Coordinates of C-alpha atoms and ligand atoms in Angstrom, one line a residue:
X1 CA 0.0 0.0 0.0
X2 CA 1.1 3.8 -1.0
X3 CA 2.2 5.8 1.9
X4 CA 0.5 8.9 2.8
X5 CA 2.8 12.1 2.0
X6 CA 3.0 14.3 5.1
X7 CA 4.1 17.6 6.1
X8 CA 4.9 19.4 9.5
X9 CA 3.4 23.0 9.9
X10 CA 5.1 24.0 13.0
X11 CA 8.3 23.2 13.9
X12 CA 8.8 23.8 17.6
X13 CA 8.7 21.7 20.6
X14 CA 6.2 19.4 19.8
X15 CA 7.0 19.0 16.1
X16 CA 10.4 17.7 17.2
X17 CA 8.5 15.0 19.5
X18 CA 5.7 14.4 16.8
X19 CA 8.4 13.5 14.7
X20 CA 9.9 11.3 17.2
X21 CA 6.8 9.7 17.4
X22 CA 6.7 8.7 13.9
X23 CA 10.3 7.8 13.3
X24 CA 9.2 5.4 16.0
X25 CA 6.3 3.8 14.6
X26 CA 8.9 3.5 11.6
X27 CA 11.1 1.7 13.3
X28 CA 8.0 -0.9 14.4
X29 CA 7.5 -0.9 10.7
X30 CA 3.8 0.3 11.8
X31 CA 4.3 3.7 9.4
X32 CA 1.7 4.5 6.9
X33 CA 3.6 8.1 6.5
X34 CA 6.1 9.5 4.2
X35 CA 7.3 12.9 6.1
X36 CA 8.3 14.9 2.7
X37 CA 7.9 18.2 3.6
X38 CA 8.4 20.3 7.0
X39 CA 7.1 24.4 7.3
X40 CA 7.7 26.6 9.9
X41 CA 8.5 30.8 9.3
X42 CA 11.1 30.4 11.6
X43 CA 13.7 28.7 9.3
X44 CA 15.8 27.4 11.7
X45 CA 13.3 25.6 13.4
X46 CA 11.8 23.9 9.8
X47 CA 15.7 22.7 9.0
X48 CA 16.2 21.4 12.5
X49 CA 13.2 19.2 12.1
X50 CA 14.1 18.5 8.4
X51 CA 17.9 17.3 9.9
X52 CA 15.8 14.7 12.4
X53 CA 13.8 13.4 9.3
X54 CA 16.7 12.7 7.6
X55 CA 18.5 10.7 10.0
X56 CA 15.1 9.0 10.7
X57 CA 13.5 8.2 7.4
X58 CA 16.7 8.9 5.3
X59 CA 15.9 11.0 2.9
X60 CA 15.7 15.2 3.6
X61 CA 11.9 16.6 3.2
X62 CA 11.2 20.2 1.4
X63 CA 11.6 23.1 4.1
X64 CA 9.2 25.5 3.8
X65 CA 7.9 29.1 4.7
X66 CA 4.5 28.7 4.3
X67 CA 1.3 26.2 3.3
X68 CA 1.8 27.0 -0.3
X69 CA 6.1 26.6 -0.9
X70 CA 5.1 22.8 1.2
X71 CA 2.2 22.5 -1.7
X72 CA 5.2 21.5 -3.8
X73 CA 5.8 18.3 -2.3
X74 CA 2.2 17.2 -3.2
X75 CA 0.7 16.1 0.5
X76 CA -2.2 14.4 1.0
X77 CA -1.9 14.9 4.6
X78 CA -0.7 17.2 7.2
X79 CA 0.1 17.1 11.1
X80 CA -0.3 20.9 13.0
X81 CA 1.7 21.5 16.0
X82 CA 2.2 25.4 15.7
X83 CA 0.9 27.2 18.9
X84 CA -2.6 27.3 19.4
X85 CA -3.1 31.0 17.6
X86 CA -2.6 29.6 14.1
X87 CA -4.0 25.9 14.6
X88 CA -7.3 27.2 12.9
X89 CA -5.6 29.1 10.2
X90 CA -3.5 26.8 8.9
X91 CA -6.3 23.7 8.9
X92 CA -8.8 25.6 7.0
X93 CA -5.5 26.1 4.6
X94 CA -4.7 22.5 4.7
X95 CA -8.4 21.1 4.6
X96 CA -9.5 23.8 1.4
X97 CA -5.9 22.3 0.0
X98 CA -7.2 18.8 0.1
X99 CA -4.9 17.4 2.8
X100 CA -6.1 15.3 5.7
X101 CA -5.4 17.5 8.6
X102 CA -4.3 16.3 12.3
X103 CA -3.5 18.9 15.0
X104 CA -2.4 19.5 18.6
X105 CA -4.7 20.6 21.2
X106 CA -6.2 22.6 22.0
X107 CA -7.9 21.8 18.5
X108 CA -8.6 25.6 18.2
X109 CA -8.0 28.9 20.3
X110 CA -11.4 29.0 21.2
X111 CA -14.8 27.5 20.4
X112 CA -15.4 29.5 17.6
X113 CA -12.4 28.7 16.2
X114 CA -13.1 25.3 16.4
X115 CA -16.1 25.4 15.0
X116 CA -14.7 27.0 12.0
X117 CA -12.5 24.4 11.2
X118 CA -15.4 21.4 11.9
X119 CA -16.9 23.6 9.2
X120 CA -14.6 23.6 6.8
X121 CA -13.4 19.7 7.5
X122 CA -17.5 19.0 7.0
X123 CA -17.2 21.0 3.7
X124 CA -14.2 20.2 2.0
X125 CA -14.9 16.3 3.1
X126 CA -11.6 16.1 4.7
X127 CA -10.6 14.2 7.9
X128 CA -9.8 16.5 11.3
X129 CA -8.4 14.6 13.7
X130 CA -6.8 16.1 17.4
X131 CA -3.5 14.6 18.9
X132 CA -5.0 14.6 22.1
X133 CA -2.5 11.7 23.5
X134 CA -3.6 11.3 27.6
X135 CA -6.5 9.2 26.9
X136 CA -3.8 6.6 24.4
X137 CA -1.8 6.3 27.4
X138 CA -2.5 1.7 28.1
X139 CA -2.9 2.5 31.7
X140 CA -5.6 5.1 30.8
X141 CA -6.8 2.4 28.4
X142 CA -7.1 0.2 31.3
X143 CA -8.9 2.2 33.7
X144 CA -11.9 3.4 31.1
X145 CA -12.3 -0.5 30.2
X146 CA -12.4 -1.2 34.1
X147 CA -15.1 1.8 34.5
X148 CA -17.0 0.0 31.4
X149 CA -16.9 -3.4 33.0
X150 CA -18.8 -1.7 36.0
X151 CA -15.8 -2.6 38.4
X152 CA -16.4 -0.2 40.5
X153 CA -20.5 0.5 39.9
X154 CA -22.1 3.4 39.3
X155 CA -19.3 6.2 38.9
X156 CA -20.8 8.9 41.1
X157 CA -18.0 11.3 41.7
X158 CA -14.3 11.8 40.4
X159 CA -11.9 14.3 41.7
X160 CA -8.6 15.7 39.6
X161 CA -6.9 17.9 41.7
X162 CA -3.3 18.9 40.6
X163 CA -1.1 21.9 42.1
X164 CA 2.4 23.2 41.5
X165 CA 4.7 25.5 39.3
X166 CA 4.7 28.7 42.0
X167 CA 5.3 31.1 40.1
X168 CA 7.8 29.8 37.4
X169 CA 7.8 30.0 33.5
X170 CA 5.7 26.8 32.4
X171 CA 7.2 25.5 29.2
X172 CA 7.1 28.9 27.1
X173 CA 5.6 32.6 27.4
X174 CA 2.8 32.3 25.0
X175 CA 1.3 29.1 27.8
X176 CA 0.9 32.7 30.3
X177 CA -0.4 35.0 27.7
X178 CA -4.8 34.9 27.6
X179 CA -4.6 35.5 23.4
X180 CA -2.6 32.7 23.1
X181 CA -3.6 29.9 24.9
X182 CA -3.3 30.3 28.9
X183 CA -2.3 27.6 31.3
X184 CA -5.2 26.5 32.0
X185 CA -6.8 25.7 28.1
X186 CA -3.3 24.8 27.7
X187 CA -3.2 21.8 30.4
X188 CA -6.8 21.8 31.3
X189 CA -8.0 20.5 27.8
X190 CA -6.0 17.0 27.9
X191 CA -8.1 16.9 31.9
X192 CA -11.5 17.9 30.0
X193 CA -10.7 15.1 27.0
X194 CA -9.9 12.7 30.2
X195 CA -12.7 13.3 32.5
X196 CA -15.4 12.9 29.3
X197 CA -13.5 9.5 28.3
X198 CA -13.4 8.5 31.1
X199 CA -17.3 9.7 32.3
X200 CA -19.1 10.9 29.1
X201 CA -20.3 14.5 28.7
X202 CA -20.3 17.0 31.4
X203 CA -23.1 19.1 31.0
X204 CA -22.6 22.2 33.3
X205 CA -19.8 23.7 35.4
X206 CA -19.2 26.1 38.1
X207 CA -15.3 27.6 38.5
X208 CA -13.7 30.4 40.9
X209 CA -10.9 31.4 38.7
X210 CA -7.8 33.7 39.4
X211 CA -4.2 35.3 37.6
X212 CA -2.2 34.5 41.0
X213 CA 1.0 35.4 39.1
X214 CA 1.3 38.4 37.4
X215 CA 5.1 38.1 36.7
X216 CA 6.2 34.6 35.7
X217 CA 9.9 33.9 35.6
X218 CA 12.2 31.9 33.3
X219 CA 15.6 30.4 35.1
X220 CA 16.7 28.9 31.6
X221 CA 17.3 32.4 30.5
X222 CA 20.4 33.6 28.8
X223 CA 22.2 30.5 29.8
X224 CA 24.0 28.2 27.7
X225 CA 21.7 25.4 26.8
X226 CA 24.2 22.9 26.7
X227 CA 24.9 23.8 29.9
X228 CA 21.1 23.1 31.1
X229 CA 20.0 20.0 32.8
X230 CA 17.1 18.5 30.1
X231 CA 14.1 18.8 32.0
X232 CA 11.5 19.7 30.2
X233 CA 9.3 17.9 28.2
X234 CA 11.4 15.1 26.4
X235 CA 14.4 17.5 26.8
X236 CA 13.6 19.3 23.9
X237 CA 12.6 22.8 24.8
X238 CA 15.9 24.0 26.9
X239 CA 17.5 25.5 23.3
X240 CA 14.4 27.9 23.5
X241 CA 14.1 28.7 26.7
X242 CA 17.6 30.3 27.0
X243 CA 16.2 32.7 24.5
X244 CA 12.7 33.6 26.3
X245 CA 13.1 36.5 29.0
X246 CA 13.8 36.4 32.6
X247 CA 11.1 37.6 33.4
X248 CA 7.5 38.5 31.9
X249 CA 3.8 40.0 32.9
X250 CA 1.7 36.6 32.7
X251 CA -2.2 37.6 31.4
X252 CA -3.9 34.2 32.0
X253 CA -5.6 32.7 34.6
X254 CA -3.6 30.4 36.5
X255 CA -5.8 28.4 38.8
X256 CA -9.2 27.0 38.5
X257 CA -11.3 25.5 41.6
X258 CA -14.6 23.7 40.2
X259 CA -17.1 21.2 40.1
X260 CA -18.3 19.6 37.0
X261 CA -21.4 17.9 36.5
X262 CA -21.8 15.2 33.9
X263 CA -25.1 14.0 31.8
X264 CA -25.0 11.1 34.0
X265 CA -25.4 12.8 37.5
X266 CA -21.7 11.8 38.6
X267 CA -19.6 15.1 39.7
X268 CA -16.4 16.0 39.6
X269 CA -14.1 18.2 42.2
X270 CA -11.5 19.9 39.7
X271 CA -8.4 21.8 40.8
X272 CA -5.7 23.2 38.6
X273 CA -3.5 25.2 40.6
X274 CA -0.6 26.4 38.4
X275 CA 0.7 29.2 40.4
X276 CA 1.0 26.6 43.8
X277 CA 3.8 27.3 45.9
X278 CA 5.2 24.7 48.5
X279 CA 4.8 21.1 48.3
X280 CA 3.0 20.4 45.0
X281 CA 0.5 17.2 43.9
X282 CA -1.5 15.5 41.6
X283 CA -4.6 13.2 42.2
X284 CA -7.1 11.8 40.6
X285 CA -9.7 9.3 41.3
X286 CA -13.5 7.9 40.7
X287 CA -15.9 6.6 43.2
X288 CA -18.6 4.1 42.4
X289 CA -21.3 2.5 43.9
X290 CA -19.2 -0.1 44.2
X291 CA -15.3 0.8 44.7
X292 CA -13.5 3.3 43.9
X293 CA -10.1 3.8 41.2
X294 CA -7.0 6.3 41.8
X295 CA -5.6 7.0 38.8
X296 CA -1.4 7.7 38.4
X297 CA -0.4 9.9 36.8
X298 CA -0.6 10.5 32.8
X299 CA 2.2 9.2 30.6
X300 CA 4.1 7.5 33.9
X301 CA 3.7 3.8 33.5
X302 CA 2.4 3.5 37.4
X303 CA -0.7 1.0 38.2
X304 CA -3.7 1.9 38.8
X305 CA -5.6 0.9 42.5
X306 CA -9.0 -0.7 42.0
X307 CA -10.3 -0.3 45.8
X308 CA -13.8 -2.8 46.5
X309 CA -16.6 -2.0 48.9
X310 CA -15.0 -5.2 50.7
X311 CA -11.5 -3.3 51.4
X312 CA -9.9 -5.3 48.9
X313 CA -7.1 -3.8 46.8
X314 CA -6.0 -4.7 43.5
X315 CA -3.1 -2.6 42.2
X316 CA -1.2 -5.5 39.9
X317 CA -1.8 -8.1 37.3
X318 CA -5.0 -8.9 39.2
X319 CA -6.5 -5.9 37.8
X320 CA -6.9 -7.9 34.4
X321 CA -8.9 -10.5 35.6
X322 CA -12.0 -7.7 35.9
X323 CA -11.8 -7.3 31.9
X324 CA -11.5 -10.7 30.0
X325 CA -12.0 -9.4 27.0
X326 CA -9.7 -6.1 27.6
X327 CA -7.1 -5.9 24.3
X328 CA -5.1 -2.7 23.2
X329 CA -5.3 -2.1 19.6
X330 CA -2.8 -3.4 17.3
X331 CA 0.0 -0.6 17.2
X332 CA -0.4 0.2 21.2
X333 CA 0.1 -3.7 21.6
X334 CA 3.3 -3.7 19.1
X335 CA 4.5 -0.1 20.8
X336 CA 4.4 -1.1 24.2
X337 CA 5.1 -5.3 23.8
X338 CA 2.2 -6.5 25.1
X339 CA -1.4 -6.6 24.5
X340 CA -2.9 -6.6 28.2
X341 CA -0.8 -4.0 30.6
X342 CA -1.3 -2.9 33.7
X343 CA 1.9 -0.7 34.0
X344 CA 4.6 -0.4 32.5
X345 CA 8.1 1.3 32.8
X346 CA 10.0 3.3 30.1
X347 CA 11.9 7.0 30.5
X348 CA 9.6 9.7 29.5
X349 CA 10.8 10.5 26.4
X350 CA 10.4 7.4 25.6
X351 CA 6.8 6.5 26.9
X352 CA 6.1 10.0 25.1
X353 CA 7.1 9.3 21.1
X354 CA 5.2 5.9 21.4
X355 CA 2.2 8.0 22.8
X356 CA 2.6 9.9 19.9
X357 CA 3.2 7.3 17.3
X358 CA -0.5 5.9 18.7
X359 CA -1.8 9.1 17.4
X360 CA 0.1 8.5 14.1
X361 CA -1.5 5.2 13.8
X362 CA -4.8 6.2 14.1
X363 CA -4.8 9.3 12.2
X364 CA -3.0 7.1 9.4
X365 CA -5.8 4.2 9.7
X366 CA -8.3 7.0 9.9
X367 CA -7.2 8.0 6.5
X368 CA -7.3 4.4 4.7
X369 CA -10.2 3.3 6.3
X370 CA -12.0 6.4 6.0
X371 CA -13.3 6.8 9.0
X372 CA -13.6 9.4 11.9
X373 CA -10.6 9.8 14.0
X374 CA -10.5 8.5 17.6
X375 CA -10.4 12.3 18.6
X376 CA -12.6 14.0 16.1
X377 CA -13.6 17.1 15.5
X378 CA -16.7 17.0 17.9
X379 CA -14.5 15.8 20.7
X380 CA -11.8 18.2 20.4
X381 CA -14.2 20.9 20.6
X382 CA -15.8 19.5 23.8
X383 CA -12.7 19.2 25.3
X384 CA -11.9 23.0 24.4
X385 CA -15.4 24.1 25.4
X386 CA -15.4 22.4 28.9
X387 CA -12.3 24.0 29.5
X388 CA -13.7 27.5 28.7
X389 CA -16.6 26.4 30.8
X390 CA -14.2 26.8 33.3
X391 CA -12.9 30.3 32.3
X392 CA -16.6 31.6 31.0
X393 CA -18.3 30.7 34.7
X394 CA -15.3 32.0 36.8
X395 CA -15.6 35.1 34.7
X396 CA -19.4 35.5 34.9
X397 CA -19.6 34.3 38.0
X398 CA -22.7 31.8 37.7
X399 CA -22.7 28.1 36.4
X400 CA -22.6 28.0 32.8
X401 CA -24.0 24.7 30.6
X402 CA -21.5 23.0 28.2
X403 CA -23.7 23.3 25.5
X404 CA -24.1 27.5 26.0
X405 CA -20.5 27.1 25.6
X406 CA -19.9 24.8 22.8
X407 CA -22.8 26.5 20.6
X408 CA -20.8 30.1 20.8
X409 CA -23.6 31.5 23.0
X410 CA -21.8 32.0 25.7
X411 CA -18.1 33.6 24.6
X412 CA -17.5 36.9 27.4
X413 CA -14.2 35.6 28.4
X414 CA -13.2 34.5 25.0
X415 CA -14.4 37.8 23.2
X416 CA -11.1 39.8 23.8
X417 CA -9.2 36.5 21.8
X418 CA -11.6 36.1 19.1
X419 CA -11.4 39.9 18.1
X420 CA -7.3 39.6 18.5
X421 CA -7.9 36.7 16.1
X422 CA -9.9 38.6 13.6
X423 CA -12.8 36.1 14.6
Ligands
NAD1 N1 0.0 16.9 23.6 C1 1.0 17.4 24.4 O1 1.4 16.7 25.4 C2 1.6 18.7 24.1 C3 2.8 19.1 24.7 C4 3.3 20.3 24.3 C5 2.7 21.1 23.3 N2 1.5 20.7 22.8 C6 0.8 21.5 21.8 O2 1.6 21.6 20.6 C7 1.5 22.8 20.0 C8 2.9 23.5 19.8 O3 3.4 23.6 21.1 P1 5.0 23.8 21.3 O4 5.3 23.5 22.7 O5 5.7 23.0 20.2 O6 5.2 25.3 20.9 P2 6.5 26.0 20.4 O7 6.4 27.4 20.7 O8 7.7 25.3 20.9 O9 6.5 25.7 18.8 C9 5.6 26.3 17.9 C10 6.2 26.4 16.5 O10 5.2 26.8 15.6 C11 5.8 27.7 14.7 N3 4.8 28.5 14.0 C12 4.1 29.6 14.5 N4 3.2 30.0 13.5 C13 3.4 29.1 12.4 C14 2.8 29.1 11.2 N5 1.8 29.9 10.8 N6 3.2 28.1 10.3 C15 4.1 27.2 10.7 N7 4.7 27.2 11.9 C16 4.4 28.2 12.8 C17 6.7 28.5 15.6 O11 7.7 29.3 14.9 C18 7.3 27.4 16.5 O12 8.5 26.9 15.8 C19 0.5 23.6 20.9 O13 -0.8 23.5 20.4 C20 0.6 22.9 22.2 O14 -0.6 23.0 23.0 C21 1.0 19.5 23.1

């Protein structure tokens, strides 16, 4: 079968871990892509990716400016990790282009954003598909089959509480600034794409939220990055970062206290605490009728523990004898050697580009079979929607629905970013 011909738009950070991703569903001989083309203004960052896909796939892709210098390298499909500002720009591009369009979250800026580009993917035909890659995690996997089974009974409440990051520089400037993409759309989507996985819609929210902040600050600056310990995301951000400044006026919100309510009556008790000084955390877990799950955290490997109304605890290979019929798809079982996990144990970079590569796989499968993405369209705009929920009730100060949200009725707090957007 033909491989599909891909190009990068957006060459940063994540487009040097995307492509790690692929070059290692390559190397499980799972690839369905050709990467022939790579586009990002900032040149240096397009020929730095364009030197990994080399070494990777062994042959040097086009660099390019723009959408229409990659059109030379005749795509049929392209991947979007530019920061959140552009995401909608350059899919409606892609999509009235003809390419097959996949694209880091948040899927747009804001919801109507989002619902630009679900218009155009419905128009054009094309497929839209979101890299949204907590839910692929096997553990993750795991725990929404053991909520399916009815392990633990009726789910009735979950809580995702995380706090940290004082007041620090997270990742990059633009994660601080409100116009593009603040903290908490920035982290809080992947939690709103996990909490409906794992609980189906929420339907309403209630949020206090506040700037805490209002200067971040950036250690990595001006320093050599060779000189730099690797620690963020799959090391690849410190070259960057020694560029960003010292210090900066942050305009996002950087902590959100709310409770969620789903279509099925369960509720959630949500903190994101970004600006958390002192001794940070993370938690999350669902109670049942029946038991209760806590959840480890995203991307690390750790088991989950499946607590009974009895007091017993299951927190190993025991676990698996609740879902007989629990598989992983095919490239997760090839990826992660082994079709039935429970945990597993690989360094974060690593654990990251075969998280990615799932997406790959799908997105790729999506494509030939010609059907919807795992992470469509619909669902990337929930997950962007729910999050605003958050924003548009702690700035209005009353619960707001979901759906007031997702149909563009409700946009106060977003109005200042979709006039900066032209939207
Ligand atoms: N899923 C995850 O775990 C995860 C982690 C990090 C980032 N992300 C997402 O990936 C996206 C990129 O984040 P990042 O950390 O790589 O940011 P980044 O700032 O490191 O990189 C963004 C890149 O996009 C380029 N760019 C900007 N406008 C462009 C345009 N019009 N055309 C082509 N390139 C353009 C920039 O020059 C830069 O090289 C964001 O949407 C972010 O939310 C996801």
């Amino acid at each position: 079968m033909s491989r599909i011909r891909l190009g990068f738009i957006g060459c940063g950070g994540m487009g040097h871990r995307h492509l790690f991703g692929l070059a290692e569903l390559h190397r499980a001989g799972l690839c369905p892509f050709d990467p022939v083309a790579v586009c990002d203004p900032r040149e240096e960052n397009a020929v730095s990716l364009a030197s990994h896909v080399e070494n990777h796939f062994g042959v040097r892709p086009l660099v390019a400016r723009n959408p229409e210098e990659m059109a030379k390298a005749e795509l049929q499909a392209v991947d979007i990790c530019t920061d959140p500002r552009h995401h909608h720009t350059m899919a409606v591009e892609a999509m009235e282009r003809g390419w097959d369009v996949m694209t880091e979250k948040p899927m747009g800026l804001t919801v109507r954003a989002c619902r630009i580009m679900s218009e155009t993917a419905r128009r054009t035909g094309r497929l839209l598909s979101v890299a949204e890659n907590y839910r692929r995690d096997p553990v993750n996997r795991l725990a929404k089959a053991l909520l399916d089974t009815g392990v633990i009974g009726s789910p009735r409440s979950m809580i995702h509480s995380s706090a940290g990051g004082g007041n620090r520089m997270l990742i990059s400037v633009w994660r601080h600034q409100k116009n593009a993409s603040g903290i908490l759309l920035d982290v809080g989507v992947h939690y709103s794409d996990i909490l409906e996985y794992f609980l189906g819609p929420v339907v309403s929210v209630y949020a206090q939220t506040r700037l805490h902040e209002k200067i971040r600050y950036n250690p990595a600056s001006g320093k050599d990055p060779d000189t730099l310990p690797k620690n963020s995301p799959a090391g690849v951000y410190e070259k960057w970062q020694t560029q960003m400044p010292a210090e900066f006026a942050a305009t996002a919100e950087d902590a959100a206290h709310a409770v969620l309510v789903f279509a099925s009556g369960a509720v959630c008790q949500y903190l994101e605490d970004h600006a958390a000084h002192g001794r940070g955390f993370w938690h999350r877990a669902i109670y049942g009728s029946a038991g209760s799950l806590d959840l480890p955290g995203d991307r690390s490997g750790n088991p989950i523990t499946l607590t009974l109304s009895d007091g017993t605890v299951h927190d190993g290979a025991s676990l698996l004898d609740f879902v007989p019929s629990f598989r992983l798809d095919d490239a997760t079982s090839v990826l992660f050697a082994g079709d039935r996990l429970w945990r597993y144990a690989f360094p974060f970079p690593e654990t990251d580009r075969k998280i990615i590569a799932i997406e790959y796989a799908d997105f790729g499968q999506a494509i030939r079979d010609g059907r919807p993405p795992e992470v469509d369209a619909e669902a990337g705009t929930r997950s962007v929607a729910v999050s605003y929920g958050m924003l548009e009730s702690g700035y209005a100060g009353h619960v707001v629905s979901v759906e007031e949200v997702i149909t563009d009725r409700t946009n106060a707090y977003q109005s200042e970013i979709n006039e900066s957007l032209g939207l």
